[in-house]
Coordinates of C-alpha atoms in Angstrom, one line a residue:
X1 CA 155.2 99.0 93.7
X2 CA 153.4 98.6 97.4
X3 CA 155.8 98.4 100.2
X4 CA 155.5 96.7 102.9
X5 CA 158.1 95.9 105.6
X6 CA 159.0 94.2 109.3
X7 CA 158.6 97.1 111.0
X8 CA 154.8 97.3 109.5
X9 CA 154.2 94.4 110.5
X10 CA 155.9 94.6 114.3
X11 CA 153.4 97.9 114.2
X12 CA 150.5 95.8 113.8
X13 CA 151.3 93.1 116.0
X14 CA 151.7 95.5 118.5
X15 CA 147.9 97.3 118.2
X16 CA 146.1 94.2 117.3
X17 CA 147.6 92.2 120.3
X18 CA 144.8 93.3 122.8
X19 CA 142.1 92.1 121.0
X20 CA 143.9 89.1 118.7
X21 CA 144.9 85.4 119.9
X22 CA 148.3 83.8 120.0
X23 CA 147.5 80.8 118.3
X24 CA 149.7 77.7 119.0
X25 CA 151.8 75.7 116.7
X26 CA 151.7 71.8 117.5
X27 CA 153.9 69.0 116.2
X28 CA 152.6 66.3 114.5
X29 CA 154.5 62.5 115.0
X30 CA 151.5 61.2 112.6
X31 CA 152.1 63.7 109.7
X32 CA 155.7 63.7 110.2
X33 CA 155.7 59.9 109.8
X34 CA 153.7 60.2 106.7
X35 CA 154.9 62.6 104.7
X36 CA 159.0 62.2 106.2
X37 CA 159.4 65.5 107.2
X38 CA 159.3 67.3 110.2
X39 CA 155.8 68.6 110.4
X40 CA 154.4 71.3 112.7
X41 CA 150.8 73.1 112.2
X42 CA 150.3 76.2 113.0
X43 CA 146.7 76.7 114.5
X44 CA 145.3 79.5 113.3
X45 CA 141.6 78.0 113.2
X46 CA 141.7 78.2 116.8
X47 CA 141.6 82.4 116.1
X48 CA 138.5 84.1 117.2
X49 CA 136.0 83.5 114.7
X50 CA 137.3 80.5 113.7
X51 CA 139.8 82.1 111.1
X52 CA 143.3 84.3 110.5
X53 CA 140.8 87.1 109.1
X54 CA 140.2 88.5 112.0
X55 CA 143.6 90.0 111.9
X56 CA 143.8 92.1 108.8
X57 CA 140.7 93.3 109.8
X58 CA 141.4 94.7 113.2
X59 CA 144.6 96.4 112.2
X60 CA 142.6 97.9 109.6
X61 CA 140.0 98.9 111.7
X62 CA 142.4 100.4 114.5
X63 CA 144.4 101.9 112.0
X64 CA 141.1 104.4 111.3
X65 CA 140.6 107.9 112.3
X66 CA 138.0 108.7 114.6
X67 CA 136.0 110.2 112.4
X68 CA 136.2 107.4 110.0
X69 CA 134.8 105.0 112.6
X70 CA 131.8 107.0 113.4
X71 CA 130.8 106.5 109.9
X72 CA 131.1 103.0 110.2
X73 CA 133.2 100.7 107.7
X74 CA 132.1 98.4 104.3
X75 CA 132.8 94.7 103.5
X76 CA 131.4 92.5 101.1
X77 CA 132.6 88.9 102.2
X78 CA 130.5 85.2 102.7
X79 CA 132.5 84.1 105.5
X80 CA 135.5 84.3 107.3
X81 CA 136.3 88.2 106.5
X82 CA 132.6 89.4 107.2
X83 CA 133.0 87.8 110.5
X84 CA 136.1 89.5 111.5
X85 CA 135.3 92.6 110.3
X86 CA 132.2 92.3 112.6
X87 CA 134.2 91.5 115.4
X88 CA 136.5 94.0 115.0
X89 CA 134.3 96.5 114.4
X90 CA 132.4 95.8 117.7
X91 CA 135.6 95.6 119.8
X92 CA 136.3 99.7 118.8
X93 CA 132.3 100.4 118.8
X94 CA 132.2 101.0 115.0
X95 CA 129.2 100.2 112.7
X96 CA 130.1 97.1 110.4
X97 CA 128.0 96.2 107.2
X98 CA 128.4 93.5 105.4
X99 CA 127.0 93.0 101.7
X100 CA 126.9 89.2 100.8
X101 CA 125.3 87.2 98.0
X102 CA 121.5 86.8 98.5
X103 CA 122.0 83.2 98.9
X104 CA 124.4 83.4 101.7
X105 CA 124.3 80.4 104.6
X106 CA 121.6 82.1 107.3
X107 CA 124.1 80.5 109.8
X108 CA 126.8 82.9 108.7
X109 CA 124.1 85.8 108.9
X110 CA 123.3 85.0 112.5
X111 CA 127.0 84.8 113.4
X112 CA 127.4 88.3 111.9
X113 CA 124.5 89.7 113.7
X114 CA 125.5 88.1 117.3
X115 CA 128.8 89.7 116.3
X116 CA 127.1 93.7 116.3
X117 CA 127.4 93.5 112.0
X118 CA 124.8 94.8 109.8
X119 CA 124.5 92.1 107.2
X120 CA 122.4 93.2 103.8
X121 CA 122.4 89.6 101.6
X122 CA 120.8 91.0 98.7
X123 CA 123.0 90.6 95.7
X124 CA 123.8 88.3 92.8
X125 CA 126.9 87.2 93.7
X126 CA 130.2 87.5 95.8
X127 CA 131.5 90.0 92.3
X128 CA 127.8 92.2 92.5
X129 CA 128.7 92.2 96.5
X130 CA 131.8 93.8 96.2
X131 CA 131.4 96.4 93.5
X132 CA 127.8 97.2 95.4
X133 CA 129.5 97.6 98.8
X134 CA 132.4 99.7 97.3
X135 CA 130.2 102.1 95.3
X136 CA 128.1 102.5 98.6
X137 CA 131.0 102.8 101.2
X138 CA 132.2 106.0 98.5
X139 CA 128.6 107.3 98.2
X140 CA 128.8 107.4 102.0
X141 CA 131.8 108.7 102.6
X142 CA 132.5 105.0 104.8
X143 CA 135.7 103.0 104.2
X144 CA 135.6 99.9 102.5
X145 CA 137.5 97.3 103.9
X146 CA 139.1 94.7 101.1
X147 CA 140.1 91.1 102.3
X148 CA 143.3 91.3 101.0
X149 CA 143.8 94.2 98.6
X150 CA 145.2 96.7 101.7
X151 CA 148.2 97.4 103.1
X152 CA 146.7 97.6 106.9
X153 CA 144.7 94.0 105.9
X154 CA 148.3 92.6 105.2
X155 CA 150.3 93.7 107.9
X156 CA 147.8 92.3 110.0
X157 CA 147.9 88.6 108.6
X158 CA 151.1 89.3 108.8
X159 CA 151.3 88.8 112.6
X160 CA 151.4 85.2 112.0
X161 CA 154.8 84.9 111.4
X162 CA 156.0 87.3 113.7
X163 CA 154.6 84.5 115.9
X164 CA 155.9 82.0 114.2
X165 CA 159.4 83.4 114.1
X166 CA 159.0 83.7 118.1
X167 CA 157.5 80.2 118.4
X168 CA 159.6 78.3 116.2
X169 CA 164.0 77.8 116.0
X170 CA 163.8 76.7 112.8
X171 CA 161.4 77.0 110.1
X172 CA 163.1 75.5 106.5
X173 CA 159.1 75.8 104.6
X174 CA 155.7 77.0 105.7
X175 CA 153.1 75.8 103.1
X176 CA 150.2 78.5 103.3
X177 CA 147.1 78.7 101.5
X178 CA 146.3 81.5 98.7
X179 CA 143.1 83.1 97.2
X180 CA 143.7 87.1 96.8
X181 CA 147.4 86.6 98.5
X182 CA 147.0 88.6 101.3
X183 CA 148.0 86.1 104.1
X184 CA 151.1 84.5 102.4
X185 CA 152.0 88.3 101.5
X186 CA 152.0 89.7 104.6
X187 CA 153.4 86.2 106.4
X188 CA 156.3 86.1 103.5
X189 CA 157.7 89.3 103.8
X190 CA 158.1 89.3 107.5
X191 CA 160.0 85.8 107.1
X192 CA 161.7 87.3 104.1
X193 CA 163.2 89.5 106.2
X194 CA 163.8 88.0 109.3
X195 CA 164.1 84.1 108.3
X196 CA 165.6 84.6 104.4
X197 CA 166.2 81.0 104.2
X198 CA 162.5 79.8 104.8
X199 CA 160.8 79.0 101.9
X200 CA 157.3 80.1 101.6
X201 CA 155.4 77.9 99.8
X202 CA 152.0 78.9 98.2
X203 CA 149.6 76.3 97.9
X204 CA 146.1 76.8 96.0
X205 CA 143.3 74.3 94.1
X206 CA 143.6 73.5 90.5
X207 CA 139.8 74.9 90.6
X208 CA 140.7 78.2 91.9
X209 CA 143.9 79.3 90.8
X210 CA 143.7 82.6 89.4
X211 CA 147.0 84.1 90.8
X212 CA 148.7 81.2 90.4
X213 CA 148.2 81.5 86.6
X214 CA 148.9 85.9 87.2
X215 CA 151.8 85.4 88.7
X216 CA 153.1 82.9 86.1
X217 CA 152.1 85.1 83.6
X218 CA 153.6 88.1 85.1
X219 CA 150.5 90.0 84.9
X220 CA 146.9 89.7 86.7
X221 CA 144.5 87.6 84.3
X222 CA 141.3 86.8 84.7
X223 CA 141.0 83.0 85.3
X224 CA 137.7 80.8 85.2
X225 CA 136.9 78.7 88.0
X226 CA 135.3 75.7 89.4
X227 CA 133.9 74.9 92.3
X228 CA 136.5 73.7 95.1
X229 CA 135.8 72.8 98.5
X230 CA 138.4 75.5 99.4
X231 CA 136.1 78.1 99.4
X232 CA 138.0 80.8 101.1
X233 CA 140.7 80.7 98.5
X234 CA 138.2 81.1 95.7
X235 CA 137.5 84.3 93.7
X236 CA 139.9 86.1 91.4
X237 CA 142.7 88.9 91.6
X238 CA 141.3 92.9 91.2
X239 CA 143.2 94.6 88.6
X240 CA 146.6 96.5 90.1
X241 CA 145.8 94.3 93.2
X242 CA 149.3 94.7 95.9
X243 CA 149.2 91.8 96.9
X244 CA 150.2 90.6 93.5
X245 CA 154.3 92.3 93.7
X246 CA 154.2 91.4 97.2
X247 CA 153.8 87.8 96.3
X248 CA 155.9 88.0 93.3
X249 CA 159.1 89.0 95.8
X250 CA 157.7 86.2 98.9
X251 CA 156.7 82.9 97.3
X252 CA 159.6 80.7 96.6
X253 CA 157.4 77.4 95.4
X254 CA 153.9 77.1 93.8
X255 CA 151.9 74.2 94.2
X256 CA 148.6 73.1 93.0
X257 CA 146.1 69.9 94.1
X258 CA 143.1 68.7 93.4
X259 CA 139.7 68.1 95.0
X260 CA 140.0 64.8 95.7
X261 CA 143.5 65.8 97.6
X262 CA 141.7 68.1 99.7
X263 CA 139.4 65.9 100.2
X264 CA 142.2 63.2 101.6
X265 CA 143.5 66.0 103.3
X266 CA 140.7 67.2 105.5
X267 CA 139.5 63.2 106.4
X268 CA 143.9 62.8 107.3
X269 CA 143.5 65.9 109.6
X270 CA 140.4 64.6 111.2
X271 CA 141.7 61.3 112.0
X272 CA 145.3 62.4 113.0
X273 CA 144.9 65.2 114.9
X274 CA 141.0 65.7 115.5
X275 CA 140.7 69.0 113.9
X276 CA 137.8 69.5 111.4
X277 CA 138.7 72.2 109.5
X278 CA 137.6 73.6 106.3
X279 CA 139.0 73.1 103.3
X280 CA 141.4 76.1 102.6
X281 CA 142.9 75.2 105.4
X282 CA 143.5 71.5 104.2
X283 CA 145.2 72.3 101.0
X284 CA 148.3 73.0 102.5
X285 CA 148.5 69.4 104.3
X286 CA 147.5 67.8 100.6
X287 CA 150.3 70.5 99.0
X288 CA 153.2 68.3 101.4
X289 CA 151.6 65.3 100.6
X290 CA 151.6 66.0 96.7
X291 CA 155.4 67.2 97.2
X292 CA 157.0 65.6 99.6
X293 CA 159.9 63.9 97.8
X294 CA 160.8 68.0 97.6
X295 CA 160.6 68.4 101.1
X296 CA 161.6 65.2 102.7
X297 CA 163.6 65.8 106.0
X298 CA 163.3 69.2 106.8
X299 CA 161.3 70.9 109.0
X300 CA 158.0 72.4 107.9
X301 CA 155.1 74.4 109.4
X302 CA 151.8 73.8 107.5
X303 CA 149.1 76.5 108.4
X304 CA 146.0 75.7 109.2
X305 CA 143.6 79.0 108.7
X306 CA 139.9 78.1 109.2
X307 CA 137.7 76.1 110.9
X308 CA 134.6 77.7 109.5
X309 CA 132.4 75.0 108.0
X310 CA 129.4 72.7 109.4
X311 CA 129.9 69.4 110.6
X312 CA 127.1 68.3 107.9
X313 CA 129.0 70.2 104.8
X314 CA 132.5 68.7 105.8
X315 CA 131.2 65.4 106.4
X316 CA 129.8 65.7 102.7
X317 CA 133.3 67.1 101.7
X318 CA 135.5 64.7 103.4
X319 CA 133.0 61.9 102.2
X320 CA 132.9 60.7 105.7
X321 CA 130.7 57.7 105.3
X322 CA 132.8 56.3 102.4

């Protein structure tokens, strides 16, 4: 079973420090009122490149050898782990390249380039991606760099509730967002083992739930999928992933919404607090919403992980002239 404890994460907050924000964590009198809790969000869209991604990868990427980082490092990613494995990679002068789907956003392509990355969009899909970009980082002797299935990635999304811990007296639930289960991993089992009596709630779409059903199960199954406006949290669980006993010992509640929750979700955040975020990031707000007979009265931090999506695609998502 992968291990991972405080002390790997206290490790990583230290070396990614330099080069990672602080982000805040704001009340919210409007949410609180709404969904009769006490509701704080922590800000992580506000991170460098717009997401809590750029985390793992810079631990990961300080965590490499010299001579690994002359060869340069692998990702296959769409988003918001290509870009921080871009900016990582520039802030220790390593070579970055990225392999995404040949119908990947040019917008995203130019961010990676401004960012010093090498992005090759010449594949299938995210899947061909990723087995491409692993069977090339081993033919060249180059690490690969998984968004969630690495103990260095964890530990380094892990940082975020080593801040938390510092920002906040009293956290009784943080609702977090999962796709592979890196970022609750690595936040739960800091809190686990310095707050044992916050809950960490998991939060995922009905149309992308594939470890939500593993972890049910008690095994990693391959789950079909649907198209979700949380985008980030999309994509199945590898075979023998870590983060899968990780989560198995962290996550206390499971919840699951729908589109049109998500939907409600990102419009309420936009008109309450005048953050336009992306949809992963709203599906912990629509989570409280869903459940919050469960949660009524106690104090709650939702986290808000990504603010990487147009103003045209969200106001299409959010159905902003309904």
């Amino acid at each position: 079973m992968a291990i991972l404890n405080a002390q790997q994460i206290l490790d990583a907050e230290t070396r990614i420090r330099p080069h990672v924000r602080e982000t805040p964590v704001d009340e919210s009198p409007a949410l609180s009122e709404r969904s009769g809790c006490a509701v704080s969000l922590k800000l992580e869209h506000l991170q460098h490149t717009g997401s809590f991604k750029l985390r793992g990868a810079t631990n990961k990427l300080l965590s490499l050898s010299a001579e690994q980082l002359e060869r340069g490092v692998l990702a296959a990613s769409t988003g918001n782990h290509g870009l921080g494995v871009c900016h990582a990679a520039r802030a220790v002068g390593a070579r970055a390249t990225i392999y995404l789907p040949r119908d990947a956003s040019e917008t995203k392509i130019a961010a990676m380039r401004r960012l010093g990355g090498e992005p090759v969009a010449a594949y299938h899909d995210c899947l061909d991606a990723e087995i491409q970009a692993r069977r090339a980082a081993g033919i060249a002797g180059r690490v690969f760099i998984s968004p969630y299935n690495d103990l260095d990635v964890i530990a380094g999304q892990g940082t975020i509730g080593v801040e938390l811990a510092r920002q906040q007296e009293r956290i009784d639930a943080v609702f977090i967002a999962v796709g592979g289960g890196g970022l609750i991993a690595g936040i739960g089992a800091y809190l686990k083992s310095v707050r044992p009596e916050t809950r960490i709630v998991g939060c995922w779409p009905a149309n992308a739930r594939a470890l939500y059903e593993s972890l049910r199960a008690g095994r990693i199954l391959d789950v079909p999928e649907e198209p979700t406006l949380s985008e980030s949290t999309a994509g199945g669980v590898e075979e023998g992933s870590i983060t899968f006993p990780l989560c198995q010992e962290s996550i206390d509640d499971s919840i699951l919404v729908e589109e049109n929750e998500i939907r409600t979700a990102m419009r309420l955040l936009a008109e309450t607090e005048r953050w336009m975020v992306e949809g992963a990031a709203a599906v912990t707000l629509a989570a409280l919403l869903k459940e919050r007979e469960r949660y009524r009265g106690q104090r709650v931090v939702l986290l808000l992980c990504g603010r990487n999506i147009s103003p045209q695609k969200w106001g299409a998502a959010a159905n902003l002239h309904e």
